[in-house]
C-alpha positions as CSV (number, residue, x, y, z in Angstrom):
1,X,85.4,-30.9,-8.5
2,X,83.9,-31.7,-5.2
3,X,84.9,-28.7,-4.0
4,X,83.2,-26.7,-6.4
5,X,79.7,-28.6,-6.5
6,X,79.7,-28.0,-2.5
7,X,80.3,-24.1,-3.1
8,X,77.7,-24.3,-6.4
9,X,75.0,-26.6,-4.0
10,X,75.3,-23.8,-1.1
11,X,75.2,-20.7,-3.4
12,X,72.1,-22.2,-5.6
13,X,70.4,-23.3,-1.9
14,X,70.7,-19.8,-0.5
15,X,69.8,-18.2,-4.0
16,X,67.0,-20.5,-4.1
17,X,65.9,-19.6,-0.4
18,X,66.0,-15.6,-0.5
19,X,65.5,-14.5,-4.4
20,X,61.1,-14.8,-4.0
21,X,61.9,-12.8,-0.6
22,X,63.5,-9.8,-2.5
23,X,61.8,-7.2,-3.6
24,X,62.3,-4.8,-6.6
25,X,61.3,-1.4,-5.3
26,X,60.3,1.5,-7.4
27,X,59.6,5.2,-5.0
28,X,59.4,8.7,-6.9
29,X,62.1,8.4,-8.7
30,X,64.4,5.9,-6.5
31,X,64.7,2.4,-7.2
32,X,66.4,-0.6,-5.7
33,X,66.0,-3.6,-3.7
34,X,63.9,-4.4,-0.6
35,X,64.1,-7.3,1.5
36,X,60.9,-9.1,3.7
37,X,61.6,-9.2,7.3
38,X,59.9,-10.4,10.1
39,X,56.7,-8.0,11.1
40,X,53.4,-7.0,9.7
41,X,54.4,-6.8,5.9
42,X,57.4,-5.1,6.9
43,X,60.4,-4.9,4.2
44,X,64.0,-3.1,5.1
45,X,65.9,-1.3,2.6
46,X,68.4,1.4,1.9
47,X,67.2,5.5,2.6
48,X,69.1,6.4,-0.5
49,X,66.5,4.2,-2.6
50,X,63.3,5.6,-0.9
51,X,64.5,9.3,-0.7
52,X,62.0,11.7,-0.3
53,X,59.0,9.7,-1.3
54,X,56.3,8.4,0.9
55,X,54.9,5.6,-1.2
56,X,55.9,2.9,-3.8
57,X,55.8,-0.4,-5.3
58,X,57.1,-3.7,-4.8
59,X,57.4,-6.3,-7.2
60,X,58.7,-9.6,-6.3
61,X,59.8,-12.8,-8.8
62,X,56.8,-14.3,-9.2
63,X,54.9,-11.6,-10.4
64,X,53.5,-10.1,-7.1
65,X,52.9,-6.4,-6.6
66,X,52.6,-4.7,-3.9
67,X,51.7,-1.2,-2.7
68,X,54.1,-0.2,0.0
69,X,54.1,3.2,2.4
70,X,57.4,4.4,3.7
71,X,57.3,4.1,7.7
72,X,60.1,5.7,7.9
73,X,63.9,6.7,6.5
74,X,67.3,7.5,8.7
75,X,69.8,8.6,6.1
76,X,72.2,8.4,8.8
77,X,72.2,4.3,8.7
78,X,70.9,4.4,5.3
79,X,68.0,2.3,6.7
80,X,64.2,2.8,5.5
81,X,61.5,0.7,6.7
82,X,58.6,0.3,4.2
83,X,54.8,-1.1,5.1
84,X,52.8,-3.3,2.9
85,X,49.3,-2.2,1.5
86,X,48.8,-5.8,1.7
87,X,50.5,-8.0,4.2
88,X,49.1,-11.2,3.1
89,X,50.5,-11.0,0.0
90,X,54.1,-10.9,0.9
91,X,56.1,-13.5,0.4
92,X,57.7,-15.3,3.8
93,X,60.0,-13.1,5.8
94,X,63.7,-14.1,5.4
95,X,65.5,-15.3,8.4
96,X,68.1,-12.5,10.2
97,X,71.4,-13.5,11.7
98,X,73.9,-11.8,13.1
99,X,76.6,-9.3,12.0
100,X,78.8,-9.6,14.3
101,X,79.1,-12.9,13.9
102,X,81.0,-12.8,10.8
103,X,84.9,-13.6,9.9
104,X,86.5,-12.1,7.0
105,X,87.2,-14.6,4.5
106,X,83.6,-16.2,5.4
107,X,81.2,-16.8,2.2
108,X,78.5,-14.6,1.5
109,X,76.0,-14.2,-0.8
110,X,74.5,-11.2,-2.5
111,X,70.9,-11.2,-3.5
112,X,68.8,-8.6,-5.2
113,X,66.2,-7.7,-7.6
114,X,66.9,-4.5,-9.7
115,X,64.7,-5.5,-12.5
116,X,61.7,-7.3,-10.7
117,X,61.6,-9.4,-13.1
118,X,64.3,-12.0,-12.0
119,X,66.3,-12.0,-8.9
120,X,70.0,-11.2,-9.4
121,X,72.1,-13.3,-7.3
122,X,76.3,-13.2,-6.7
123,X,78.6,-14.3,-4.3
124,X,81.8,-13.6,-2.7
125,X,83.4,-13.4,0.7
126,X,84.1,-11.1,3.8
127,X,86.6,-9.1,2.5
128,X,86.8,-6.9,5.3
129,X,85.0,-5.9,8.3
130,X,84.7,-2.7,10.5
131,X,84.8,-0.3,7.9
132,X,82.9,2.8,8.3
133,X,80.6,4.4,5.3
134,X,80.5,8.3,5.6
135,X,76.7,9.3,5.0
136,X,74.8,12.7,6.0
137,X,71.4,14.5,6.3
138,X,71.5,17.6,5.9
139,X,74.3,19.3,7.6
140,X,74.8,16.4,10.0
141,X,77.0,13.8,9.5
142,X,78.1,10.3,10.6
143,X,79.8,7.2,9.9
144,X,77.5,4.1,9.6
145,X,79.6,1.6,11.5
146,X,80.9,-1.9,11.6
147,X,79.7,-1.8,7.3
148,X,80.5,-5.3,6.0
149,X,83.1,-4.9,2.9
150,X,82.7,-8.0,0.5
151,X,83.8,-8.8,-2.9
152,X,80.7,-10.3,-4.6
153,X,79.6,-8.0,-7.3
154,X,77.1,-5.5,-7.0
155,X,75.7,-2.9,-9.2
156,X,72.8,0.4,-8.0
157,X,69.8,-2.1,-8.7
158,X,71.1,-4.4,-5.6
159,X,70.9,-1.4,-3.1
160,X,68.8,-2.7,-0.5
161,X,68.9,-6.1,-0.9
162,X,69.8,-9.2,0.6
163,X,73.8,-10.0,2.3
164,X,73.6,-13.7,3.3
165,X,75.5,-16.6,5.2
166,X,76.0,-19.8,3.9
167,X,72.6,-21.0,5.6
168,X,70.7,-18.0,4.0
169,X,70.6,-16.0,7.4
170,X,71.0,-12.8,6.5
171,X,73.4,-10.5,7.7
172,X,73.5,-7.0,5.6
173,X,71.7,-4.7,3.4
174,X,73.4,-4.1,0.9
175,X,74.4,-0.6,0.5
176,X,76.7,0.7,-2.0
177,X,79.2,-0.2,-5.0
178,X,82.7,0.7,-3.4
179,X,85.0,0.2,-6.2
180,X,85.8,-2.3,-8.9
181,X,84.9,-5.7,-7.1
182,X,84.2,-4.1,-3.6
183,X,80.6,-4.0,-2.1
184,X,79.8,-2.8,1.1
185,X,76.6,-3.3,3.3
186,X,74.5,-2.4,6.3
187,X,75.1,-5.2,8.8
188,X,72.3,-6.2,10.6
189,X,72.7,-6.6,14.1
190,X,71.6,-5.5,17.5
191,X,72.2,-1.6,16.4
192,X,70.3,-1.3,13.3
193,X,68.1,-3.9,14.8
194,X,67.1,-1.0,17.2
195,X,67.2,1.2,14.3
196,X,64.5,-0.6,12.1
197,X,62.1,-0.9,15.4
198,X,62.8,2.6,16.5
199,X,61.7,3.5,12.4
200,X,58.7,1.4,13.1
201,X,57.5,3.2,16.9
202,X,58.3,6.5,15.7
203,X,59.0,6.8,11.6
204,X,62.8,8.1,12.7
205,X,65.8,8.1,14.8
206,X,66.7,10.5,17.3
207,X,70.3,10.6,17.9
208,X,72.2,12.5,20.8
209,X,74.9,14.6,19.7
210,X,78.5,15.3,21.9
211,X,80.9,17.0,18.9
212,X,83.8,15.3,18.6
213,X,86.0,14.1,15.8
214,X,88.7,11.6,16.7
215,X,90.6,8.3,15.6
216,X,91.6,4.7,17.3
217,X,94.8,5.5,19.0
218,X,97.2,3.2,21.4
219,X,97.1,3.5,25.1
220,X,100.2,4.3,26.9
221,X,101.8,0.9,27.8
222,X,101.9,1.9,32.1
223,X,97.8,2.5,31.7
224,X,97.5,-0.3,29.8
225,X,98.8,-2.6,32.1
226,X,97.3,-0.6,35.1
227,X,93.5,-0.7,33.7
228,X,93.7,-3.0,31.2
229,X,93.1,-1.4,28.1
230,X,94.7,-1.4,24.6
231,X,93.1,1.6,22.3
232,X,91.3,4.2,23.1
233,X,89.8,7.2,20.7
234,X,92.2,10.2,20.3
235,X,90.3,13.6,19.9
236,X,91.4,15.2,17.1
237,X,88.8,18.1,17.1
238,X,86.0,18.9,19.7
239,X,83.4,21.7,17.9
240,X,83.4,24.7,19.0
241,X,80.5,25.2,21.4
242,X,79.1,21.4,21.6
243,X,78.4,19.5,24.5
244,X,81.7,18.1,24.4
245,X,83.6,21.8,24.1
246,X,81.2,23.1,27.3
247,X,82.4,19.9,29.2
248,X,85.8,20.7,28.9
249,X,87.2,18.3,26.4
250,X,90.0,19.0,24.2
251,X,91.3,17.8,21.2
252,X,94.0,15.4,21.9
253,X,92.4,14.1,25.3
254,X,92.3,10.1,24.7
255,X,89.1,8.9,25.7
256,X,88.9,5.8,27.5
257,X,85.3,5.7,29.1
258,X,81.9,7.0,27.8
259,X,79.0,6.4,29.9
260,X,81.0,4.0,32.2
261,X,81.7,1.6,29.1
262,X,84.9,1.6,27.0
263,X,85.7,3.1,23.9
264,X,88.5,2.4,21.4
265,X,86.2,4.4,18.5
266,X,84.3,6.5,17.3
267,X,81.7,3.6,17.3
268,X,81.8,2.9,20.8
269,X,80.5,6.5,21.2
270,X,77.9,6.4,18.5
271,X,76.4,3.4,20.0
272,X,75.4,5.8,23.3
273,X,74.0,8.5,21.0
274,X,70.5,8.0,20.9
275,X,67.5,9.4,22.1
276,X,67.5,8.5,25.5
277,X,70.7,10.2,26.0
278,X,69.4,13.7,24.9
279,X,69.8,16.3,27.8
280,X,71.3,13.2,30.5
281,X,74.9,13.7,32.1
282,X,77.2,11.7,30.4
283,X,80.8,10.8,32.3
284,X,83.7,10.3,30.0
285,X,86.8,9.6,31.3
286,X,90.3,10.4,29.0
287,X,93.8,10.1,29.6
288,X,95.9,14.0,29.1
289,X,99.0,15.0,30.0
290,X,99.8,11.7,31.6
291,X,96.3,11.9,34.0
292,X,93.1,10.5,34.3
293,X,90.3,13.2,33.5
294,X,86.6,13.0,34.3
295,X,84.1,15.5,32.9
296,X,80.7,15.3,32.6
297,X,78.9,16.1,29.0
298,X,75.4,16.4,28.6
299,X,74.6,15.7,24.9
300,X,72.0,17.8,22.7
301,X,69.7,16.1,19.8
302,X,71.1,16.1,16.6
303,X,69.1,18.4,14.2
């Protein structure tokens, strides 16, 4: 029974912490969840919820409504960042942690407000981590990655809401509805913090683009030992004409570097593809036919 009241006090205490700092958004036709971050009347949620629409509402739990203008979207994250008419009627920003900080198994709570009327609150655990959530804009497409996978329940209305720790930090935004008793969300960390303040400079994200399809994949044990490295990413398709195809890379190279750093996924590449890296050499260094290759790739922007 102890037990229990401990999990009931730290659920209620994070329920009672975030639920007035969740928003229920309503855009054109999308609605969903928004949470208060820190910044100028800044709230964060999901590009699926905003859409196409410019403008909005938010209406929080104890009545408050707000005007909000859409700063901007990046379907590609399935991040939007939204602007209050009026700042100083927000509610206190919640507090952020850190992503990839987190250990499956760990408790987290789900917190959203589909109605605006009364917060909707669940929680769960880290039932997976790493997992990545296919998502497209127009004809280009991506993974969103390191997406938190958790098992407290959550239905369209919580889409942009609140994924907390124990001490109400929170980690995600909350996403999508997987499957029966799977959630996944956005986790919030030092790439979609970039994201949300590259949003607010510029209303979107440019992304680099290099062409290449491929999957975590062992390194030989005699180059694993030499340079120390486990996995690597396997090419299993390099597009036709792409930075990648001009550089000479070839499906089932096994890339070990990009940009000097290592890669054991497709993550580790995505992480180097943004705007700065448009039109600048890139070295990437794979393993083929038993050899160490070097070629240079100059990424275009992703449009």
């Amino acid at each position: 029974m102890d037990e229990l009241d401990s999990y009931s006090r730290t659920v209620s205490a994070v329920a009672a912490e975030l639920t007035g700092r969740v928003a229920a958004v309503r855009t054109g036709r999308g609605s969903g969840s928004a949470v208060v971050v820190p910044g100028d009347g800044i709230l964060v949620t999901n590009a699926h919820v905003v859409g196409e629409a410019r403008s909005g509402r938010a209406d929080f739990v104890d009545g408050t409504q707000v005007g909000v203008a859409v700063v901007g979207t990046d379907p590609l994250s399935d991040l939007a960042v939204l602007r209050a008419d009026r700042p100083g009627d927000l509610p206190p920003p919640v507090r952020l942690g850190d992503a990839d900080g987190l250990v499956v198994g760990q408790l987290v709570v789900a917190v959203g407000n589909p109605l605006g009327l009364a917060g909707s609150v669940t929680a769960g655990v880290v039932s997976a981590l790493g997992r990545a959530l296919p998502t497209r804009s127009g004809r280009a497409g991506r993974v969103v990655e390191d997406v938190i996978q958790t098992d407290a329940a959550l239905n369209p209305g919580n889409s942009g809401g609140a994924l907390a720790d124990s001490r109400a930090r929170v980690v995600g935004i909350n996403t999508a509805v997987a499957g029966i008793g799977l959630g996944l969300a956005v986790p919030v960390n030092a790439n979609t913090r970039r994201i949300v303040e590259t949003l607010l400079a510029d209303g979107r994200v440019r992304r680099a683009y290099l062409g290449v399809v491929g999957t975590p994949a062992p390194v030989p044990a005699s180059v694993a030992e030499k340079y120390g490295r486990k996995n690597g990413l396997r090419l299993a398709e390099v597009i036709g004409g792409s930075p990648a195809a001009r550089a000479g890379l070839r499906a089932g190279d096994l890339v070990l570097d990009v940009g000097r750093r290592p890669v054991q996924d497709a993550q580790g590449i995505q992480r180097q593809l943004f705007g700065e890296a448009i039109g600048v050499p890139l070295p990437v260094t794979v393993l083929r036919n038993g050899a160490m290759v070097d070629v240079v790739a100059v990424p275009t922007e992703l449009g």
